[in-house]
Amino acid sequence: MADLRTKIGSLELRNPVMLASGTCGYGAELKDFIDLSKLGAIVVKGTTLEPREGNPYPRMAETASGMLNAVGLQNKGIDYFEKHIYPSLAEYDTHVIVNVNGNTVEDYIRLARRIEHLAAIPAIELNISCPNVKQGGMIFGTNPASAREVIAAVRNAYSKTLIVKLSPNVTDITEFARISEEEGAEAVSLVNTLLGMAVDPRTMKPKLSTVTGGLSGPAIKPVALRMVWQTARTVKIPVIGMGGIMNGNDALEFIMAGAAAVQIGTATFIEPRTALTAIESIDSFLSERKLDSLANIVGIINRN
Amino acid sequence: MSKRIEDLTVTDNRRLAEGFFVVKVSSSAGLPEILPGQFIQILVTESPSTFLRRPLSVHDVDYGSNTISLLIQVAGAGTERLSRLGKGETVNLIYPLGNAFTMPAGGEKVLLAGGGCGMAPLLYLGRKIRDLGVEPQFALGFRNRSRILEHEQFRDLGTVHLATEDGSEGHQGFVTDIPAFRESHWDKVYCCGPEPMMKAVARLCLERDIFCEVSLENLMACGMGICLCCIVPTNTGNLCSCTDGPVFNIRNLKWQISEQK
Ligand SMILES: Cc1cc2nc3c(=O)[nH]c(=O)nc-3n(C[C@H](O)[C@H](O)[C@H](O)COP(=O)(O)OP(=O)(O)OC[C@H]3O[C@@H](n4cnc5c(N)ncnc54)[C@H](O)[C@@H]3O)c2cc1C
Ligand SMILES: Cc1cc2nc3c(=O)[nH]c(=O)nc-3n(C[C@H](O)[C@H](O)[C@H](O)COP(=O)(O)O)c2cc1C
Ligand code: FES
């Protein structure tokens, strides 16, 4: 077995494969299919201070090689999370990262402080890229000044590992990665979903209740990969890549383009064991080439 | 109850009527316990435009041959491909998923109402009810005589009342117009079918204070509670139709209550 360990700031992962926020619940939902202790980390559902009902149905539309979602951060809020969900997460033998969301900078700060107290949560992923909420979310992640403000404020309030999740719905994603690095983030993760929409000609209506939603799945992979590559060449902090990864080969593409770790999202809906098979195939790829560690191939396409 | 992901073998595919098929799949590992009302998520291969799995109700279960029956109505590319499944082909299923219908108590009078592919979960439900020693009755609705699906297996379990919209067979109208539905007292009514049918049945049951459960067919991505795409507004907030459902008591559903007033 090759050495698959990788570092996200001060956090060491046993391998580079994580489950993406909003696509793995709180992990327990997948326990019949995967042994969570085999994963690098799991990023649990987007969490807010207050409980949220999310957007009205329909929230999903299948598209060519992908899907649109407009879930809108449905979750029960931090109080419920701390009381009823956290205790079971604390027993997992893998890193559990919470995806943090808010309407205002103050919300993000308060939520980060609350999570800082949870000993078994070593990191947060600051979501400034959710396209499905009217306030907060992508509004922070698509405006450089707002992004800087919220990242700086959360960095100040939160002492553990801070990951910033970036939006692809910008002209130059590297600008936001640079801002994250300058404000003290230990890693950036990208991409969140691409803003998209679909219309049903039969009903003459949009397929999503919110008209627009976030596109994920293989349809976005080339775009996501390009952004990960650009970002990895721009910043020194680790880049966590995602967007349409369906198997080990897709994961290897992101790693070779510069991702120190990857997240599996939509693929889990179709094949819940994808993260595990990706780990196995990364390992066998390295072994076949007689490479002793993952570090040999992270960003290898940039080395020539 | 634990879920599994498994390759099953197609043992039969029979056309029932234009656009309707019954596909049987068998497990070499042996079937787990499956409750009436539960569903499966099937991976559709060789259909390039079908990205996500497709949810299908469990139509029937034969533990003797470890076989699950699926009643499939062709709706688009995915179900069209499934309608062409050949004997011996392998299909990948995630199952069993979702909750279950509430079983009646001994001596209760129960009606199972449905139409089209909404009949799917009612056969297995009827069989399980029969196993309890309760005789189920069925109210099945169709557009016209030529759209009536074969229902011999339903007749084997209990009385079948038919309704067609044009009156070409059985009672004219919807399932809720069947005299037996209106005139008898029912302890429990179970329903699966097109939304207008489920709403009509639910309204009647609310008026008469009859216990009623419906099986919803919301759009799903994952089918296992991780995407939150399949939500149903209920009195206790948005619930997932794949894990908290697909079976819901009509008294808990927001759509029915707002329909009332
Ligand atoms: C829990 C559950 C159980 C089901 N059981 C059965 C069953 O036993 N037999 C059966 O034939 N079908 C059943 N369905 C419906 C079945 O899943 C869909 O018909 C199927 O996914 C359509 O796939 P497709 O690729 O053929 O068509 P698509 O091209 O995906 O869809 C064709 C058209 O149908 C619409 N559509 C598709 N799915 C739904 C839906 N869930 N609700 C409303 N509109 C929809 C689409 O918007 C589109 O307009 C069930 C659905 C659920 C959620
Ligand atoms: C149904 C759904 C819900 C999601 N919810 C969140 C969320 O709460 N927070 C977040 O940062 N990203 C969320 N995402 C985005 C994913 O984490 C991921 O960034 C994106 O889907 C791209 O990866 P993929 O193509 O592998 O799915 C969600 C995606 C989907 C499909
Ligand atoms: S379909 Fe994903 S949560 Fe129900």
mmCIF file of N, CA and C in Angstrom, chain B residues 94-198:
data_model
loop_
_atom_site.group_PDB
_atom_site.id
_atom_site.type_symbol
_atom_site.label_atom_id
_atom_site.label_comp_id
_atom_site.label_asym_id
_atom_site.label_seq_id
_atom_site.Cartn_x
_atom_site.Cartn_y
_atom_site.Cartn_z
ATOM 1 N N ILE B 94 -30.176 -0.631 -5.433
ATOM 2 C CA ILE B 94 -29.997 -0.266 -4.032
ATOM 3 C C ILE B 94 -31.361 -0.482 -3.393
ATOM 4 N N TYR B 95 -31.411 -1.268 -2.358
ATOM 5 C CA TYR B 95 -32.694 -1.619 -1.752
ATOM 6 C C TYR B 95 -32.506 -2.312 -0.420
ATOM 7 N N PRO B 96 -33.545 -2.512 0.365
ATOM 8 C CA PRO B 96 -34.855 -1.890 0.255
ATOM 9 C C PRO B 96 -34.809 -0.476 0.830
ATOM 10 N N LEU B 97 -35.554 0.448 0.216
ATOM 11 C CA LEU B 97 -35.506 1.856 0.615
ATOM 12 C C LEU B 97 -36.874 2.326 1.094
ATOM 13 N N GLY B 98 -36.853 3.312 1.962
ATOM 14 C CA GLY B 98 -38.092 3.957 2.399
ATOM 15 C C GLY B 98 -38.788 3.240 3.541
ATOM 16 N N ASN B 99 -39.890 3.857 3.960
ATOM 17 C CA ASN B 99 -40.661 3.292 5.079
ATOM 18 C C ASN B 99 -41.653 2.251 4.541
ATOM 19 N N ALA B 100 -42.773 2.077 5.186
ATOM 20 C CA ALA B 100 -43.715 1.040 4.774
ATOM 21 C C ALA B 100 -45.119 1.487 5.132
ATOM 22 N N PHE B 101 -46.100 0.836 4.515
ATOM 23 C CA PHE B 101 -47.487 1.072 4.900
ATOM 24 C C PHE B 101 -47.698 0.523 6.316
ATOM 25 N N THR B 102 -48.645 1.129 7.042
ATOM 26 C CA THR B 102 -49.019 0.632 8.359
ATOM 27 C C THR B 102 -49.979 -0.542 8.182
ATOM 28 N N MET B 103 -49.625 -1.661 8.728
ATOM 29 C CA MET B 103 -50.472 -2.848 8.541
ATOM 30 C C MET B 103 -51.779 -2.730 9.326
ATOM 31 N N PRO B 104 -52.857 -3.276 8.779
ATOM 32 C CA PRO B 104 -54.126 -3.232 9.511
ATOM 33 C C PRO B 104 -54.114 -4.227 10.675
ATOM 34 N N ALA B 105 -55.030 -4.013 11.607
ATOM 35 C CA ALA B 105 -55.210 -4.985 12.692
ATOM 36 C C ALA B 105 -56.190 -6.048 12.208
ATOM 37 N N GLY B 106 -56.176 -7.194 12.843
ATOM 38 C CA GLY B 106 -57.087 -8.274 12.465
ATOM 39 C C GLY B 106 -58.527 -7.777 12.497
ATOM 40 N N GLY B 107 -59.337 -8.191 11.491
ATOM 41 C CA GLY B 107 -60.746 -7.818 11.490
ATOM 42 C C GLY B 107 -61.037 -6.458 10.882
ATOM 43 N N GLU B 108 -60.003 -5.690 10.537
ATOM 44 C CA GLU B 108 -60.271 -4.377 9.939
ATOM 45 C C GLU B 108 -60.672 -4.524 8.476
ATOM 46 N N LYS B 109 -61.427 -3.528 7.995
ATOM 47 C CA LYS B 109 -61.830 -3.508 6.593
ATOM 48 C C LYS B 109 -60.907 -2.560 5.840
ATOM 49 N N VAL B 110 -60.205 -3.091 4.857
ATOM 50 C CA VAL B 110 -59.213 -2.245 4.191
ATOM 51 C C VAL B 110 -59.430 -2.191 2.690
ATOM 52 N N LEU B 111 -59.192 -0.994 2.140
ATOM 53 C CA LEU B 111 -59.318 -0.768 0.702
ATOM 54 C C LEU B 111 -57.982 -0.261 0.162
ATOM 55 N N LEU B 112 -57.562 -0.869 -0.936
ATOM 56 C CA LEU B 112 -56.319 -0.458 -1.589
ATOM 57 C C LEU B 112 -56.702 0.177 -2.921
ATOM 58 N N ALA B 113 -56.461 1.480 -3.046
ATOM 59 C CA ALA B 113 -56.912 2.205 -4.226
ATOM 60 C C ALA B 113 -55.726 2.658 -5.057
ATOM 61 N N GLY B 114 -55.827 2.451 -6.374
ATOM 62 C CA GLY B 114 -54.715 2.870 -7.222
ATOM 63 C C GLY B 114 -55.086 2.837 -8.683
ATOM 64 N N GLY B 115 -54.127 3.254 -9.496
ATOM 65 C CA GLY B 115 -54.347 3.214 -10.930
ATOM 66 C C GLY B 115 -53.035 3.336 -11.658
ATOM 67 N N GLY B 116 -52.968 2.816 -12.877
ATOM 68 C CA GLY B 116 -51.744 2.878 -13.672
ATOM 69 C C GLY B 116 -50.590 2.251 -12.912
ATOM 70 N N CYS B 117 -49.386 2.857 -13.012
ATOM 71 C CA CYS B 117 -48.251 2.249 -12.325
ATOM 72 C C CYS B 117 -48.359 2.472 -10.821
ATOM 73 N N GLY B 118 -49.336 3.279 -10.378
ATOM 74 C CA GLY B 118 -49.619 3.408 -8.950
ATOM 75 C C GLY B 118 -50.153 2.119 -8.340
ATOM 76 N N MET B 119 -50.538 1.172 -9.217
ATOM 77 C CA MET B 119 -50.929 -0.137 -8.709
ATOM 78 C C MET B 119 -49.719 -0.885 -8.160
ATOM 79 N N ALA B 120 -48.528 -0.447 -8.565
ATOM 80 C CA ALA B 120 -47.325 -1.228 -8.274
ATOM 81 C C ALA B 120 -47.207 -1.675 -6.814
ATOM 82 N N PRO B 121 -47.200 -0.757 -5.845
ATOM 83 C CA PRO B 121 -46.963 -1.218 -4.473
ATOM 84 C C PRO B 121 -48.157 -1.942 -3.864
ATOM 85 N N LEU B 122 -49.332 -1.847 -4.514
ATOM 86 C CA LEU B 122 -50.548 -2.375 -3.885
ATOM 87 C C LEU B 122 -50.641 -3.899 -3.920
ATOM 88 N N LEU B 123 -49.966 -4.521 -4.892
ATOM 89 C CA LEU B 123 -50.054 -5.987 -4.962
ATOM 90 C C LEU B 123 -49.345 -6.611 -3.759
ATOM 91 N N TYR B 124 -48.121 -6.172 -3.525
ATOM 92 C CA TYR B 124 -47.359 -6.731 -2.401
ATOM 93 C C TYR B 124 -48.020 -6.355 -1.074
ATOM 94 N N LEU B 125 -48.543 -5.136 -1.009
ATOM 95 C CA LEU B 125 -49.255 -4.726 0.209
ATOM 96 C C LEU B 125 -50.458 -5.644 0.433
ATOM 97 N N GLY B 126 -51.220 -5.887 -0.641
ATOM 98 C CA GLY B 126 -52.390 -6.756 -0.535
ATOM 99 C C GLY B 126 -51.992 -8.155 -0.072
ATOM 100 N N ARG B 127 -50.880 -8.641 -0.604
ATOM 101 C CA ARG B 127 -50.421 -9.981 -0.235
ATOM 102 C C ARG B 127 -50.069 -10.043 1.257
ATOM 103 N N LYS B 128 -49.376 -9.027 1.740
ATOM 104 C CA LYS B 128 -48.975 -9.012 3.149
ATOM 105 C C LYS B 128 -50.194 -8.879 4.067
ATOM 106 N N ILE B 129 -51.183 -8.109 3.590
ATOM 107 C CA ILE B 129 -52.397 -7.943 4.390
ATOM 108 C C ILE B 129 -53.145 -9.278 4.455
ATOM 109 N N ARG B 130 -53.194 -9.947 3.317
ATOM 110 C CA ARG B 130 -53.830 -11.259 3.226
ATOM 111 C C ARG B 130 -53.143 -12.249 4.177
ATOM 112 N N ASP B 131 -51.799 -12.169 4.208
ATOM 113 C CA ASP B 131 -51.040 -13.055 5.104
ATOM 114 C C ASP B 131 -51.429 -12.857 6.563
ATOM 115 N N LEU B 132 -51.936 -11.662 6.887
ATOM 116 C CA LEU B 132 -52.355 -11.386 8.269
ATOM 117 C C LEU B 132 -53.754 -11.944 8.547
ATOM 118 N N GLY B 133 -54.371 -12.481 7.500
ATOM 119 C CA GLY B 133 -55.716 -13.011 7.674
ATOM 120 C C GLY B 133 -56.803 -11.980 7.420
ATOM 121 N N VAL B 134 -56.415 -10.831 6.878
ATOM 122 C CA VAL B 134 -57.395 -9.795 6.552
ATOM 123 C C VAL B 134 -57.597 -9.827 5.037
ATOM 124 N N GLU B 135 -58.870 -9.772 4.578
ATOM 125 C CA GLU B 135 -59.063 -9.792 3.128
ATOM 126 C C GLU B 135 -59.106 -8.382 2.564
ATOM 127 N N PRO B 136 -58.103 -8.042 1.739
ATOM 128 C CA PRO B 136 -58.089 -6.687 1.183
ATOM 129 C C PRO B 136 -59.088 -6.567 0.031
ATOM 130 N N GLN B 137 -59.625 -5.385 -0.177
ATOM 131 C CA GLN B 137 -60.374 -5.111 -1.401
ATOM 132 C C GLN B 137 -59.613 -4.051 -2.181
ATOM 133 N N PHE B 138 -59.766 -4.099 -3.487
ATOM 134 C CA PHE B 138 -59.016 -3.178 -4.340
ATOM 135 C C PHE B 138 -59.966 -2.293 -5.135
ATOM 136 N N ALA B 139 -59.621 -1.034 -5.271
ATOM 137 C CA ALA B 139 -60.342 -0.118 -6.158
ATOM 138 C C ALA B 139 -59.316 0.375 -7.173
ATOM 139 N N LEU B 140 -59.459 -0.083 -8.420
ATOM 140 C CA LEU B 140 -58.457 0.249 -9.433
ATOM 141 C C LEU B 140 -59.085 1.121 -10.512
ATOM 142 N N GLY B 141 -58.401 2.203 -10.819
ATOM 143 C CA GLY B 141 -58.946 3.145 -11.795
ATOM 144 C C GLY B 141 -58.101 3.205 -13.059
ATOM 145 N N PHE B 142 -58.786 3.289 -14.203
ATOM 146 C CA PHE B 142 -58.088 3.379 -15.496
ATOM 147 C C PHE B 142 -58.800 4.375 -16.385
ATOM 148 N N ARG B 143 -58.100 4.811 -17.440
ATOM 149 C CA ARG B 143 -58.710 5.793 -18.327
ATOM 150 C C ARG B 143 -59.857 5.150 -19.113
ATOM 151 N N ASN B 144 -59.575 4.004 -19.738
ATOM 152 C CA ASN B 144 -60.620 3.296 -20.486
ATOM 153 C C ASN B 144 -60.269 1.816 -20.541
ATOM 154 N N ARG B 145 -61.135 1.059 -21.157
ATOM 155 C CA ARG B 145 -60.985 -0.395 -21.184
ATOM 156 C C ARG B 145 -59.612 -0.827 -21.708
ATOM 157 N N SER B 146 -59.132 -0.138 -22.767
ATOM 158 C CA SER B 146 -57.878 -0.591 -23.373
ATOM 159 C C SER B 146 -56.672 -0.300 -22.471
ATOM 160 N N ARG B 147 -56.860 0.568 -21.476
ATOM 161 C CA ARG B 147 -55.738 0.888 -20.581
ATOM 162 C C ARG B 147 -55.752 0.041 -19.307
ATOM 163 N N ILE B 148 -56.726 -0.839 -19.201
ATOM 164 C CA ILE B 148 -56.807 -1.656 -17.980
ATOM 165 C C ILE B 148 -55.650 -2.643 -17.927
ATOM 166 N N LEU B 149 -54.946 -2.635 -16.810
ATOM 167 C CA LEU B 149 -53.842 -3.573 -16.641
ATOM 168 C C LEU B 149 -54.381 -4.874 -16.080
ATOM 169 N N GLU B 150 -53.729 -5.913 -16.488
ATOM 170 C CA GLU B 150 -54.082 -7.233 -15.979
ATOM 171 C C GLU B 150 -54.069 -7.205 -14.446
ATOM 172 N N HIS B 151 -55.107 -7.775 -13.826
ATOM 173 C CA HIS B 151 -55.151 -7.706 -12.370
ATOM 174 C C HIS B 151 -55.610 -9.021 -11.754
ATOM 175 N N GLU B 152 -55.323 -10.110 -12.482
ATOM 176 C CA GLU B 152 -55.653 -11.443 -11.967
ATOM 177 C C GLU B 152 -55.073 -11.674 -10.578
ATOM 178 N N GLN B 153 -53.817 -11.246 -10.413
ATOM 179 C CA GLN B 153 -53.152 -11.492 -9.127
ATOM 180 C C GLN B 153 -53.831 -10.730 -7.996
ATOM 181 N N PHE B 154 -54.407 -9.569 -8.334
ATOM 182 C CA PHE B 154 -55.152 -8.817 -7.327
ATOM 183 C C PHE B 154 -56.422 -9.597 -6.958
ATOM 184 N N ARG B 155 -57.082 -10.153 -7.993
ATOM 185 C CA ARG B 155 -58.317 -10.917 -7.757
ATOM 186 C C ARG B 155 -58.060 -12.130 -6.868
ATOM 187 N N ASP B 156 -56.857 -12.704 -6.998
ATOM 188 C CA ASP B 156 -56.521 -13.853 -6.158
ATOM 189 C C ASP B 156 -56.477 -13.472 -4.683
ATOM 190 N N LEU B 157 -56.259 -12.190 -4.406
ATOM 191 C CA LEU B 157 -56.104 -11.756 -3.006
ATOM 192 C C LEU B 157 -57.399 -11.221 -2.405
ATOM 193 N N GLY B 158 -58.269 -10.665 -3.251
ATOM 194 C CA GLY B 158 -59.497 -10.086 -2.705
ATOM 195 C C GLY B 158 -60.355 -9.507 -3.813
ATOM 196 N N THR B 159 -61.495 -8.958 -3.430
ATOM 197 C CA THR B 159 -62.419 -8.388 -4.410
ATOM 198 C C THR B 159 -61.778 -7.184 -5.106
ATOM 199 N N VAL B 160 -61.966 -7.111 -6.428
ATOM 200 C CA VAL B 160 -61.451 -5.969 -7.185
ATOM 201 C C VAL B 160 -62.622 -5.164 -7.740
ATOM 202 N N HIS B 161 -62.669 -3.870 -7.452
ATOM 203 C CA HIS B 161 -63.655 -2.959 -8.024
ATOM 204 C C HIS B 161 -62.946 -2.130 -9.081
ATOM 205 N N LEU B 162 -63.539 -2.080 -10.284
ATOM 206 C CA LEU B 162 -62.897 -1.326 -11.361
ATOM 207 C C LEU B 162 -63.667 -0.054 -11.665
ATOM 208 N N ALA B 163 -62.899 0.970 -12.070
ATOM 209 C CA ALA B 163 -63.538 2.185 -12.571
ATOM 210 C C ALA B 163 -62.785 2.613 -13.819
ATOM 211 N N THR B 164 -63.528 3.054 -14.842
ATOM 212 C CA THR B 164 -62.877 3.668 -16.005
ATOM 213 C C THR B 164 -63.506 5.039 -16.194
ATOM 214 N N GLU B 165 -62.681 5.958 -16.661
ATOM 215 C CA GLU B 165 -63.174 7.330 -16.793
ATOM 216 C C GLU B 165 -64.317 7.420 -17.797
ATOM 217 N N ASP B 166 -64.271 6.564 -18.841
ATOM 218 C CA ASP B 166 -65.325 6.642 -19.858
ATOM 219 C C ASP B 166 -66.409 5.579 -19.651
ATOM 220 N N GLY B 167 -66.278 4.808 -18.601
ATOM 221 C CA GLY B 167 -67.299 3.821 -18.310
ATOM 222 C C GLY B 167 -67.256 2.596 -19.215
ATOM 223 N N SER B 168 -66.176 2.442 -19.992
ATOM 224 C CA SER B 168 -66.107 1.306 -20.912
ATOM 225 C C SER B 168 -65.958 -0.030 -20.166
ATOM 226 N N GLU B 169 -65.634 0.036 -18.914
ATOM 227 C CA GLU B 169 -65.638 -1.169 -18.078
ATOM 228 C C GLU B 169 -65.750 -0.750 -16.612
ATOM 229 N N GLY B 170 -66.423 -1.534 -15.811
ATOM 230 C CA GLY B 170 -66.588 -1.215 -14.391
ATOM 231 C C GLY B 170 -67.424 0.040 -14.219
ATOM 232 N N HIS B 171 -67.218 0.717 -13.105
ATOM 233 C CA HIS B 171 -67.989 1.927 -12.834
ATOM 234 C C HIS B 171 -67.424 3.081 -13.628
ATOM 235 N N GLN B 172 -68.311 3.979 -14.058
ATOM 236 C CA GLN B 172 -67.807 5.123 -14.789
ATOM 237 C C GLN B 172 -67.342 6.196 -13.807
ATOM 238 N N GLY B 173 -66.137 6.717 -14.044
ATOM 239 C CA GLY B 173 -65.621 7.776 -13.186
ATOM 240 C C GLY B 173 -64.277 7.394 -12.597
ATOM 241 N N PHE B 174 -63.974 8.014 -11.461
ATOM 242 C CA PHE B 174 -62.696 7.765 -10.798
ATOM 243 C C PHE B 174 -62.872 6.717 -9.701
ATOM 244 N N VAL B 175 -61.761 6.301 -9.124
ATOM 245 C CA VAL B 175 -61.879 5.276 -8.073
ATOM 246 C C VAL B 175 -62.796 5.749 -6.940
ATOM 247 N N THR B 176 -62.798 7.059 -6.713
ATOM 248 C CA THR B 176 -63.617 7.587 -5.617
ATOM 249 C C THR B 176 -65.114 7.549 -5.951
ATOM 250 N N ASP B 177 -65.449 7.257 -7.222
ATOM 251 C CA ASP B 177 -66.862 7.136 -7.603
ATOM 252 C C ASP B 177 -67.378 5.709 -7.463
ATOM 253 N N ILE B 178 -66.499 4.776 -7.175
ATOM 254 C CA ILE B 178 -66.921 3.380 -7.033
ATOM 255 C C ILE B 178 -67.846 3.274 -5.815
ATOM 256 N N PRO B 179 -69.082 2.752 -6.014
ATOM 257 C CA PRO B 179 -70.048 2.709 -4.910
ATOM 258 C C PRO B 179 -69.478 2.047 -3.647
ATOM 259 N N ALA B 180 -68.749 0.972 -3.834
ATOM 260 C CA ALA B 180 -68.212 0.264 -2.665
ATOM 261 C C ALA B 180 -67.308 1.180 -1.839
ATOM 262 N N PHE B 181 -66.615 2.080 -2.533
ATOM 263 C CA PHE B 181 -65.734 3.011 -1.839
ATOM 264 C C PHE B 181 -66.571 3.984 -1.006
ATOM 265 N N ARG B 182 -67.622 4.506 -1.633
ATOM 266 C CA ARG B 182 -68.436 5.540 -0.980
ATOM 267 C C ARG B 182 -69.377 4.971 0.068
ATOM 268 N N GLU B 183 -69.896 3.764 -0.218
ATOM 269 C CA GLU B 183 -71.003 3.281 0.605
ATOM 270 C C GLU B 183 -70.579 2.442 1.799
ATOM 271 N N SER B 184 -69.376 1.876 1.735
ATOM 272 C CA SER B 184 -68.993 1.024 2.859
ATOM 273 C C SER B 184 -68.182 1.826 3.863
ATOM 274 N N HIS B 185 -68.073 1.255 5.040
ATOM 275 C CA HIS B 185 -67.167 1.840 6.006
ATOM 276 C C HIS B 185 -65.807 1.161 5.872
ATOM 277 N N TRP B 186 -64.765 1.949 5.824
ATOM 278 C CA TRP B 186 -63.412 1.392 5.743
ATOM 279 C C TRP B 186 -62.633 1.810 6.970
ATOM 280 N N ASP B 187 -61.833 0.864 7.502
ATOM 281 C CA ASP B 187 -60.961 1.220 8.622
ATOM 282 C C ASP B 187 -59.662 1.837 8.124
ATOM 283 N N LYS B 188 -59.193 1.293 7.006
ATOM 284 C CA LYS B 188 -57.944 1.829 6.452
ATOM 285 C C LYS B 188 -58.028 1.853 4.934
ATOM 286 N N VAL B 189 -57.574 2.974 4.367
ATOM 287 C CA VAL B 189 -57.486 3.085 2.912
ATOM 288 C C VAL B 189 -56.033 3.388 2.563
ATOM 289 N N TYR B 190 -55.519 2.658 1.589
ATOM 290 C CA TYR B 190 -54.150 2.870 1.115
ATOM 291 C C TYR B 190 -54.238 3.281 -0.346
ATOM 292 N N CYS B 191 -53.415 4.247 -0.750
ATOM 293 C CA CYS B 191 -53.547 4.735 -2.123
ATOM 294 C C CYS B 191 -52.202 5.048 -2.758
ATOM 295 N N CYS B 192 -52.089 4.700 -4.034
ATOM 296 C CA CYS B 192 -50.932 5.108 -4.823
ATOM 297 C C CYS B 192 -51.400 5.296 -6.255
ATOM 298 N N GLY B 193 -51.047 6.412 -6.834
ATOM 299 C CA GLY B 193 -51.471 6.674 -8.208
ATOM 300 C C GLY B 193 -51.130 8.092 -8.580
ATOM 301 N N PRO B 194 -51.704 8.574 -9.683
ATOM 302 C CA PRO B 194 -51.451 9.961 -10.075
ATOM 303 C C PRO B 194 -51.902 10.910 -8.958
ATOM 304 N N GLU B 195 -51.250 12.056 -8.864
ATOM 305 C CA GLU B 195 -51.536 12.964 -7.758
ATOM 306 C C GLU B 195 -53.012 13.357 -7.638
ATOM 307 N N PRO B 196 -53.715 13.673 -8.749
ATOM 308 C CA PRO B 196 -55.138 14.033 -8.604
ATOM 309 C C PRO B 196 -55.944 12.890 -7.967
ATOM 310 N N MET B 197 -55.601 11.645 -8.315
ATOM 311 C CA MET B 197 -56.299 10.508 -7.720
ATOM 312 C C MET B 197 -56.018 10.450 -6.218
ATOM 313 N N MET B 198 -54.762 10.592 -5.851
ATOM 314 C CA MET B 198 -54.413 10.505 -4.429
ATOM 315 C C MET B 198 -55.095 11.616 -3.637
#
